[in-house]
Coordinates of C-alpha atoms in Angstrom, one line a residue:
M18 CA -0.9 -29.7 12.4
I19 CA -2.7 -26.5 13.9
D20 CA -0.1 -24.6 15.8
S21 CA -2.0 -23.1 18.6
G22 CA 0.9 -20.7 19.4
A23 CA 1.2 -19.5 15.3
T24 CA -2.1 -19.1 15.5
A25 CA -2.8 -17.1 18.1
F26 CA 0.2 -14.7 16.8
I27 CA -1.3 -14.7 13.5
L28 CA -5.0 -14.1 14.8
V29 CA -3.4 -11.2 16.3
C30 CA -1.4 -9.8 13.9
T31 CA -4.5 -10.2 11.3
A32 CA -6.4 -7.5 13.5
L33 CA -3.5 -5.4 13.6
V34 CA -3.2 -4.8 9.7
M35 CA -7.0 -4.2 9.5
L36 CA -6.2 -0.9 11.9
M37 CA -4.2 -0.1 9.4
T38 CA -6.6 0.2 6.5
P39 CA -8.6 3.0 8.7
G40 CA -5.0 4.8 9.9
V41 CA -5.0 5.2 6.5
G42 CA -8.5 6.6 6.4
L43 CA -7.1 9.1 9.5
F44 CA -4.2 9.6 7.8
Y45 CA -5.6 10.7 4.0
G46 CA -8.1 12.5 6.5
G47 CA -5.6 14.4 7.6
L48 CA -4.1 15.5 5.0
V49 CA -7.0 17.1 3.1
R50 CA -8.9 19.9 3.4
R51 CA -12.0 20.0 5.7
K52 CA -14.4 19.9 4.0
N53 CA -13.8 16.7 2.4
F54 CA -12.1 15.2 5.6
I55 CA -15.2 12.5 6.1
S56 CA -15.0 11.3 2.2
M57 CA -11.3 10.3 2.9
I58 CA -11.8 8.0 5.9
A59 CA -14.8 6.5 4.4
L60 CA -13.2 5.6 0.5
S61 CA -10.7 3.4 3.3
F62 CA -13.9 1.6 5.3
I63 CA -15.3 1.4 2.2
A64 CA -12.4 -0.3 0.1
F65 CA -12.3 -2.9 3.6
A66 CA -15.8 -3.9 2.8
L67 CA -15.6 -4.3 -0.6
V68 CA -12.3 -6.0 -0.7
S69 CA -13.6 -8.6 2.3
I70 CA -16.4 -9.7 0.0
Q71 CA -14.2 -9.6 -3.2
W72 CA -11.9 -11.8 -2.0
V73 CA -14.2 -14.8 -0.5
V74 CA -15.8 -14.4 -3.6
C75 CA -12.6 -14.8 -6.0
G76 CA -10.1 -13.4 -4.6
Y77 CA -8.7 -15.5 -2.3
S78 CA -8.5 -18.2 -5.4
L79 CA -7.0 -16.0 -8.3
S80 CA -4.1 -15.1 -5.6
F81 CA -3.6 -18.7 -3.9
G82 CA -5.4 -20.9 -6.5
A83 CA -3.2 -23.8 -8.2
D84 CA -1.0 -21.7 -10.8
I85 CA -2.2 -21.5 -13.6
N86 CA 0.6 -20.4 -16.7
G87 CA 3.0 -18.7 -13.8
L88 CA 0.0 -15.7 -14.2
I89 CA -2.9 -16.5 -12.3
G90 CA -4.6 -19.0 -9.4
G91 CA -7.4 -20.8 -10.6
L92 CA -10.6 -21.0 -8.9
E93 CA -10.8 -23.8 -7.0
Y94 CA -11.1 -21.8 -3.5
A95 CA -13.9 -19.9 -5.1
F96 CA -16.7 -18.8 -2.1
L97 CA -13.7 -20.5 0.0
Q98 CA -14.8 -23.8 -1.1
G99 CA -12.0 -25.8 0.4
V100 CA -10.6 -23.2 3.2
G101 CA -11.8 -24.7 6.3
M102 CA -10.5 -24.3 10.0
D103 CA -7.4 -27.0 9.3
G104 CA -4.0 -26.2 8.2
D105 CA -0.3 -26.8 8.6
G106 CA 0.7 -24.3 11.2
I107 CA -2.2 -21.9 11.1
P108 CA -5.8 -22.6 9.8
D109 CA -6.3 -22.2 6.1
L110 CA -9.1 -20.1 7.3
L111 CA -6.8 -17.2 9.2
F112 CA -4.7 -17.5 6.1
M113 CA -7.0 -16.2 4.2
A114 CA -8.1 -13.6 6.5
F115 CA -4.1 -12.6 7.2
Q116 CA -3.8 -12.5 3.0
M117 CA -7.2 -10.3 2.5
V118 CA -6.5 -7.6 5.1
F119 CA -3.9 -7.1 3.1
A120 CA -5.2 -6.6 -0.1
G121 CA -7.9 -4.2 1.8
L122 CA -5.3 -2.1 3.1
T123 CA -3.4 -1.5 -0.6
L124 CA -7.1 -0.9 -1.9
A125 CA -7.1 1.9 0.6
I126 CA -3.7 3.5 -0.2
V127 CA -4.3 4.3 -3.9
T128 CA -7.4 6.3 -2.9
S129 CA -4.6 8.8 -2.4
G130 CA -4.9 9.2 -6.1
V131 CA -8.1 10.6 -6.7
A132 CA -8.6 12.5 -3.4
E133 CA -11.2 14.7 -3.1
R134 CA -12.8 14.8 -6.3
I135 CA -13.8 10.9 -6.8
K136 CA -17.8 10.1 -7.2
I137 CA -18.2 6.6 -4.6
S138 CA -20.0 4.8 -7.7
S139 CA -17.0 4.5 -9.5
F140 CA -15.4 4.2 -7.2
V141 CA -16.6 0.6 -6.0
V142 CA -17.0 -0.5 -10.2
F143 CA -13.2 0.8 -10.1
G144 CA -11.7 -1.1 -6.9
L145 CA -13.4 -4.7 -8.1
L146 CA -11.7 -4.5 -11.3
W147 CA -8.4 -3.0 -10.2
T148 CA -8.3 -6.0 -7.0
T149 CA -9.2 -8.6 -9.2
L150 CA -7.6 -7.6 -12.1
V151 CA -4.1 -5.7 -10.9
Y152 CA -3.6 -6.6 -6.8
D153 CA -5.2 -10.7 -7.6
P154 CA -2.6 -11.7 -10.1
L155 CA 0.7 -9.5 -7.9
A156 CA -0.6 -11.3 -5.3
H157 CA -0.2 -14.8 -6.8
W158 CA 3.5 -13.8 -9.1
A159 CA 4.9 -13.3 -5.7
W160 CA 3.6 -15.5 -2.8
G161 CA 0.6 -18.0 -4.9
G162 CA 3.5 -20.1 -6.7
G163 CA 3.4 -17.3 -9.6
W164 CA 6.0 -16.4 -11.5
A165 CA 8.2 -14.0 -10.0
A166 CA 8.4 -17.0 -6.8
Q167 CA 9.3 -19.6 -9.7
F168 CA 12.3 -16.7 -11.0
G169 CA 13.7 -16.3 -7.4
A170 CA 11.8 -12.7 -6.7
L171 CA 12.1 -12.2 -3.3
D172 CA 9.4 -10.2 -1.4
F173 CA 8.9 -11.0 2.0
A174 CA 5.6 -8.6 2.9
G175 CA 4.7 -6.5 -0.1
G176 CA 7.0 -4.5 -1.8
T177 CA 5.8 -5.3 -4.7
V178 CA 2.9 -6.7 -4.6
V179 CA 1.5 -4.1 -1.9
H180 CA 3.6 -0.5 -2.7
I181 CA 4.7 -1.1 -5.7
S182 CA 1.2 -1.8 -7.3
S183 CA -0.2 1.1 -4.9
G184 CA 1.8 4.0 -5.0
F185 CA 1.9 3.7 -8.9
S186 CA -2.2 2.7 -9.5
A187 CA -2.3 6.0 -7.9
L188 CA 0.0 7.8 -10.1
A189 CA -2.4 6.7 -13.2
L190 CA -5.5 7.1 -11.5
A191 CA -4.1 10.9 -10.7
L192 CA -3.3 11.6 -14.2
V193 CA -7.1 9.7 -15.9
I194 CA -9.1 12.4 -13.1
G195 CA -7.0 14.4 -13.8
K196 CA -5.9 17.7 -11.0
R197 CA -8.3 19.4 -8.4
L198 CA -10.2 22.4 -9.0
G199 CA -7.9 25.3 -8.0
F200 CA -4.3 22.9 -7.9
G201 CA -1.5 24.9 -7.8
G202 CA -3.5 28.7 -7.9
H203 CA -5.1 28.1 -4.2
G204 CA -4.3 26.7 -0.9
M205 CA -4.6 22.9 -0.2
E206 CA -3.1 22.7 3.6
P207 CA -4.0 20.2 5.9
N208 CA -7.1 20.1 8.0
N209 CA -5.8 19.0 10.7
I210 CA -2.2 17.6 11.6
P211 CA -3.4 15.5 14.6
M212 CA -4.9 13.5 13.2
V213 CA -1.8 12.6 10.4
L214 CA -0.3 12.0 13.0
L215 CA -2.2 9.3 14.4
G216 CA -3.0 7.9 11.6
G217 CA 0.4 7.6 10.4
A218 CA 1.0 6.2 14.3
L219 CA -1.6 3.0 13.7
L220 CA 0.1 2.5 10.2
W221 CA 3.5 2.6 12.4
F222 CA 2.2 0.1 14.8
G223 CA 0.5 -1.9 12.4
W224 CA 3.0 -2.9 10.3
F225 CA 4.5 -5.1 13.4
G226 CA 1.5 -7.5 12.1
F227 CA 1.8 -6.7 8.8
N228 CA 5.7 -7.8 8.4
A229 CA 6.1 -9.6 11.6
G230 CA 3.0 -12.1 10.8
S231 CA 4.4 -13.1 7.0
A232 CA 6.7 -15.0 8.8
L233 CA 3.7 -16.9 9.5
A234 CA 4.6 -18.0 12.6
A235 CA 5.6 -17.1 16.5
D236 CA 10.1 -17.9 15.5
G237 CA 13.2 -16.2 15.3
L238 CA 11.7 -15.2 12.2
A239 CA 9.0 -13.2 12.6
A240 CA 11.4 -11.8 15.5
N241 CA 13.7 -10.6 13.0
A242 CA 11.2 -8.6 11.0
F243 CA 10.1 -7.1 14.2
V244 CA 13.0 -5.3 15.5
A245 CA 13.9 -4.5 11.2
T246 CA 10.5 -2.9 11.3
N247 CA 11.0 -0.8 14.0
I248 CA 14.6 -0.2 12.6
A249 CA 13.5 0.8 9.5
A250 CA 10.9 3.3 10.5
A251 CA 13.4 4.8 13.1
A252 CA 15.3 5.5 10.6
G253 CA 13.1 6.8 8.0
A254 CA 11.9 9.1 9.8
L255 CA 15.3 10.8 11.3
A256 CA 16.8 11.1 7.4
W257 CA 13.6 12.4 6.0
L258 CA 14.0 15.7 9.0
C259 CA 16.8 15.8 8.2
A260 CA 16.5 16.7 4.6
A261 CA 13.6 18.6 5.4
W262 CA 15.9 20.8 7.9
V263 CA 18.5 21.7 5.7
R264 CA 15.3 23.0 3.0
G265 CA 13.8 25.1 6.3
R266 CA 12.0 23.8 8.9
P267 CA 11.2 20.1 9.7
G268 CA 7.4 19.4 9.9
S269 CA 5.6 17.3 11.7
V270 CA 3.4 15.2 8.6
G271 CA 7.5 15.0 7.3
I272 CA 8.6 13.5 10.1
I273 CA 5.8 10.7 10.1
S274 CA 5.9 10.5 6.1
G275 CA 9.5 9.5 6.4
A276 CA 8.7 6.6 8.5
I277 CA 6.2 5.6 6.8
A278 CA 9.1 5.8 3.7
G279 CA 11.6 3.3 5.7
L280 CA 8.3 1.0 6.5
V281 CA 7.5 0.7 2.3
A282 CA 11.0 -0.1 1.9
I283 CA 12.0 -2.4 5.0
T284 CA 8.5 -4.9 4.4
P285 CA 10.2 -7.0 1.3
A286 CA 13.5 -7.1 3.2
A287 CA 12.1 -7.8 6.7
G288 CA 12.6 -11.1 6.4
F289 CA 15.9 -11.7 4.8
V290 CA 17.9 -8.3 5.6
T291 CA 20.1 -8.3 9.5
P292 CA 18.2 -5.8 11.7
M293 CA 21.2 -3.9 11.0
A294 CA 20.8 -3.7 7.5
A295 CA 17.8 -1.6 8.3
I296 CA 19.3 1.4 9.0
P297 CA 20.7 2.0 5.7
I298 CA 17.6 1.5 4.0
G299 CA 15.3 3.0 5.9
A300 CA 17.3 6.3 6.0
A301 CA 18.2 6.5 2.3
A302 CA 14.3 5.4 2.0
G303 CA 13.8 8.1 3.5
L304 CA 16.0 10.0 1.6
V305 CA 14.0 8.9 -1.4
C306 CA 10.8 9.7 -0.9
Y307 CA 11.7 13.0 0.3
G308 CA 13.9 14.1 -3.2
A309 CA 10.3 12.1 -4.9
L310 CA 7.8 14.4 -3.4
L311 CA 9.4 17.0 -4.4
F312 CA 10.0 16.4 -7.8
R313 CA 5.8 15.4 -7.7
V314 CA 5.1 18.9 -6.3
R315 CA 7.9 20.6 -9.1
E316 CA 6.2 18.9 -12.3
G317 CA 2.8 20.1 -10.6
L318 CA 1.0 16.0 -10.5
D319 CA -1.4 16.2 -8.0
E320 CA -0.7 12.8 -6.6
S321 CA -2.8 14.3 -3.7
L322 CA -1.4 12.8 -1.4
D323 CA 2.4 11.2 -2.2
A324 CA 1.1 7.3 -2.7
W325 CA 3.8 7.0 -5.4
A326 CA 6.1 9.2 -3.8
I327 CA 6.2 7.0 -0.2
H328 CA 4.9 3.8 -1.5
G329 CA 5.4 3.4 -5.1
M330 CA 9.3 4.5 -4.8
G331 CA 9.7 3.5 -1.7
G332 CA 8.4 0.1 -3.0
I333 CA 10.8 -0.1 -5.3
F334 CA 14.1 1.0 -3.5
G335 CA 12.9 -1.8 -0.9
A336 CA 12.7 -4.4 -3.2
L337 CA 16.0 -3.2 -4.9
A338 CA 17.9 -3.1 -1.6
T339 CA 16.4 -6.7 -0.4
G340 CA 18.7 -8.2 -3.4
V341 CA 21.4 -6.1 -1.9
F342 CA 21.7 -6.8 1.7
A343 CA 20.4 -10.2 1.5
V344 CA 21.8 -13.3 3.9
A345 CA 21.1 -16.0 4.2
A346 CA 21.7 -16.5 7.4
I347 CA 18.6 -14.8 7.8
G348 CA 16.0 -15.8 4.8
G349 CA 18.3 -18.6 3.6
V350 CA 19.2 -15.5 0.3
D351 CA 22.2 -13.7 0.1
G352 CA 21.9 -10.7 -2.1
L353 CA 24.9 -8.7 -4.0
L354 CA 26.7 -7.3 -0.1
Y355 CA 27.5 -11.4 -0.4
G356 CA 28.2 -12.3 -3.3
N357 CA 24.9 -13.1 -5.1
P358 CA 24.6 -10.6 -7.9
A359 CA 21.9 -12.6 -10.1
Q360 CA 19.7 -11.4 -6.9
F361 CA 19.6 -8.1 -7.5
L362 CA 19.0 -8.7 -10.9
I363 CA 16.4 -10.6 -10.3
Q364 CA 15.1 -7.7 -7.9
M365 CA 15.2 -5.5 -11.1
L366 CA 13.7 -7.5 -13.3
D367 CA 10.7 -8.1 -10.9
V368 CA 10.2 -4.2 -9.8
A369 CA 10.2 -3.4 -13.2
V370 CA 7.7 -6.5 -14.4
V371 CA 5.3 -4.4 -11.1
V372 CA 5.3 -1.3 -12.0
A373 CA 4.5 -1.6 -15.9
Y374 CA 1.9 -4.1 -14.5
S375 CA 0.2 -2.0 -12.1
F376 CA 0.3 1.5 -13.5
G377 CA -1.4 0.4 -17.2
V378 CA -3.6 -2.0 -16.2
T379 CA -5.2 0.5 -13.8
Y380 CA -4.7 3.4 -16.2
V381 CA -6.9 1.1 -19.0
I382 CA -9.6 0.0 -15.9
A383 CA -9.9 4.1 -14.6
K384 CA -10.2 5.3 -18.2
V385 CA -12.9 2.6 -18.8
V386 CA -14.8 3.4 -15.7
D387 CA -14.1 7.1 -16.3
L388 CA -15.3 6.2 -19.9
A389 CA -18.8 4.6 -19.3
M390 CA -19.9 6.3 -15.7
G391 CA -17.4 8.8 -15.4
L392 CA -14.9 9.0 -12.6
R393 CA -15.3 12.5 -11.4
V394 CA -17.7 14.5 -8.6
T395 CA -19.4 17.6 -11.1
E396 CA -17.6 21.1 -10.8
E397 CA -20.4 22.4 -7.4
E398 CA -20.4 19.0 -5.5
E399 CA -15.5 20.0 -6.0
Y400 CA -17.0 23.2 -4.4
V401 CA -18.9 22.2 -2.4
G402 CA -17.3 19.2 -0.7
L403 CA -17.8 15.6 -1.1
D404 CA -18.4 15.3 2.4
I405 CA -21.7 16.9 2.0
A406 CA -21.9 16.0 -1.7
Q407 CA -21.4 12.7 -1.5
H408 CA -22.0 11.5 2.3
G409 CA -24.3 14.2 3.4
E410 CA -22.6 14.9 6.2
S411 CA -20.1 17.6 7.7
V412 CA -17.2 17.5 10.2
R413 CA -18.9 20.3 13.2
V414 CA -16.5 21.4 15.9

């Protein structure tokens, strides 16, 4: 039976999550050099359009179709067969759309690893393969009745499916495509910090739909997730601010990055922990992700826009923290702090498998695409900038 209140709520949440994808584009676009500003925003729109078609053709079915050996779903929902206007609480079509915007957002996050140097044609092929071979199986494992769900792993809104997968996939892509020309030798400062802050604000705003909507009803669990989301973001922003302040001046990009770190970490936990637990989760995530960023810079890794440091490492921390702070009064499962150390061990196994699978399969996909058609633009195109070389457009002041 359809619940009109829940349906209205999830319609709004779906729109909020969709807004996060252009939010990623603006966030990333502000961080790159001016000659690649349009390119980064365009990649997010391409990711969303590409996944929207893939999802209705086969992605939704592979993710939420009948379980096959705990690994993948069947094809009974391919081309939206049997996905209609009825459903349990909300229409099946709406559930499909809500999950679709998650998938589109995840591919957009992955573009961090290839900023300022990937060919559009190669990205399209990579995106189709990655969504089908990486995202869809992970979504099935966690939410479609796959092995992780059967094993009892907790992921309320995508700590493993969205954030660990995108962060470690971005790292794998960066290693395959190679560093940007001049990386480490020439300045590559953000071209538009206010745009970064605007993109971050859209992400923070959209994240309420991301996490609260994962309750799939307008109820107390959604309210808990909503409040925990904001608390974790605030704690992450303040923790990153303080850490950066100790080392020098607290830049605004760091503050919004800390907020996103807190949002990433609370994503798997939002429906399993109390709002007050969001304070230590968000604050610790801000410090963990800041440390990961410093490590990435120190090691000379050109995972350009830090999806690995924030989404990958923040996702790992959040998934593990879920196994620590989960309380049965919220989500029906206790964690380590409440006498159930087994849950923490389950989370550790889930994290390890998702990290290895995401990184390994992405690396192979990227290698295959690179060998078949080349991932990277020419040196001349990279020097000129992808806005002109790939789109024939430029930012005018």
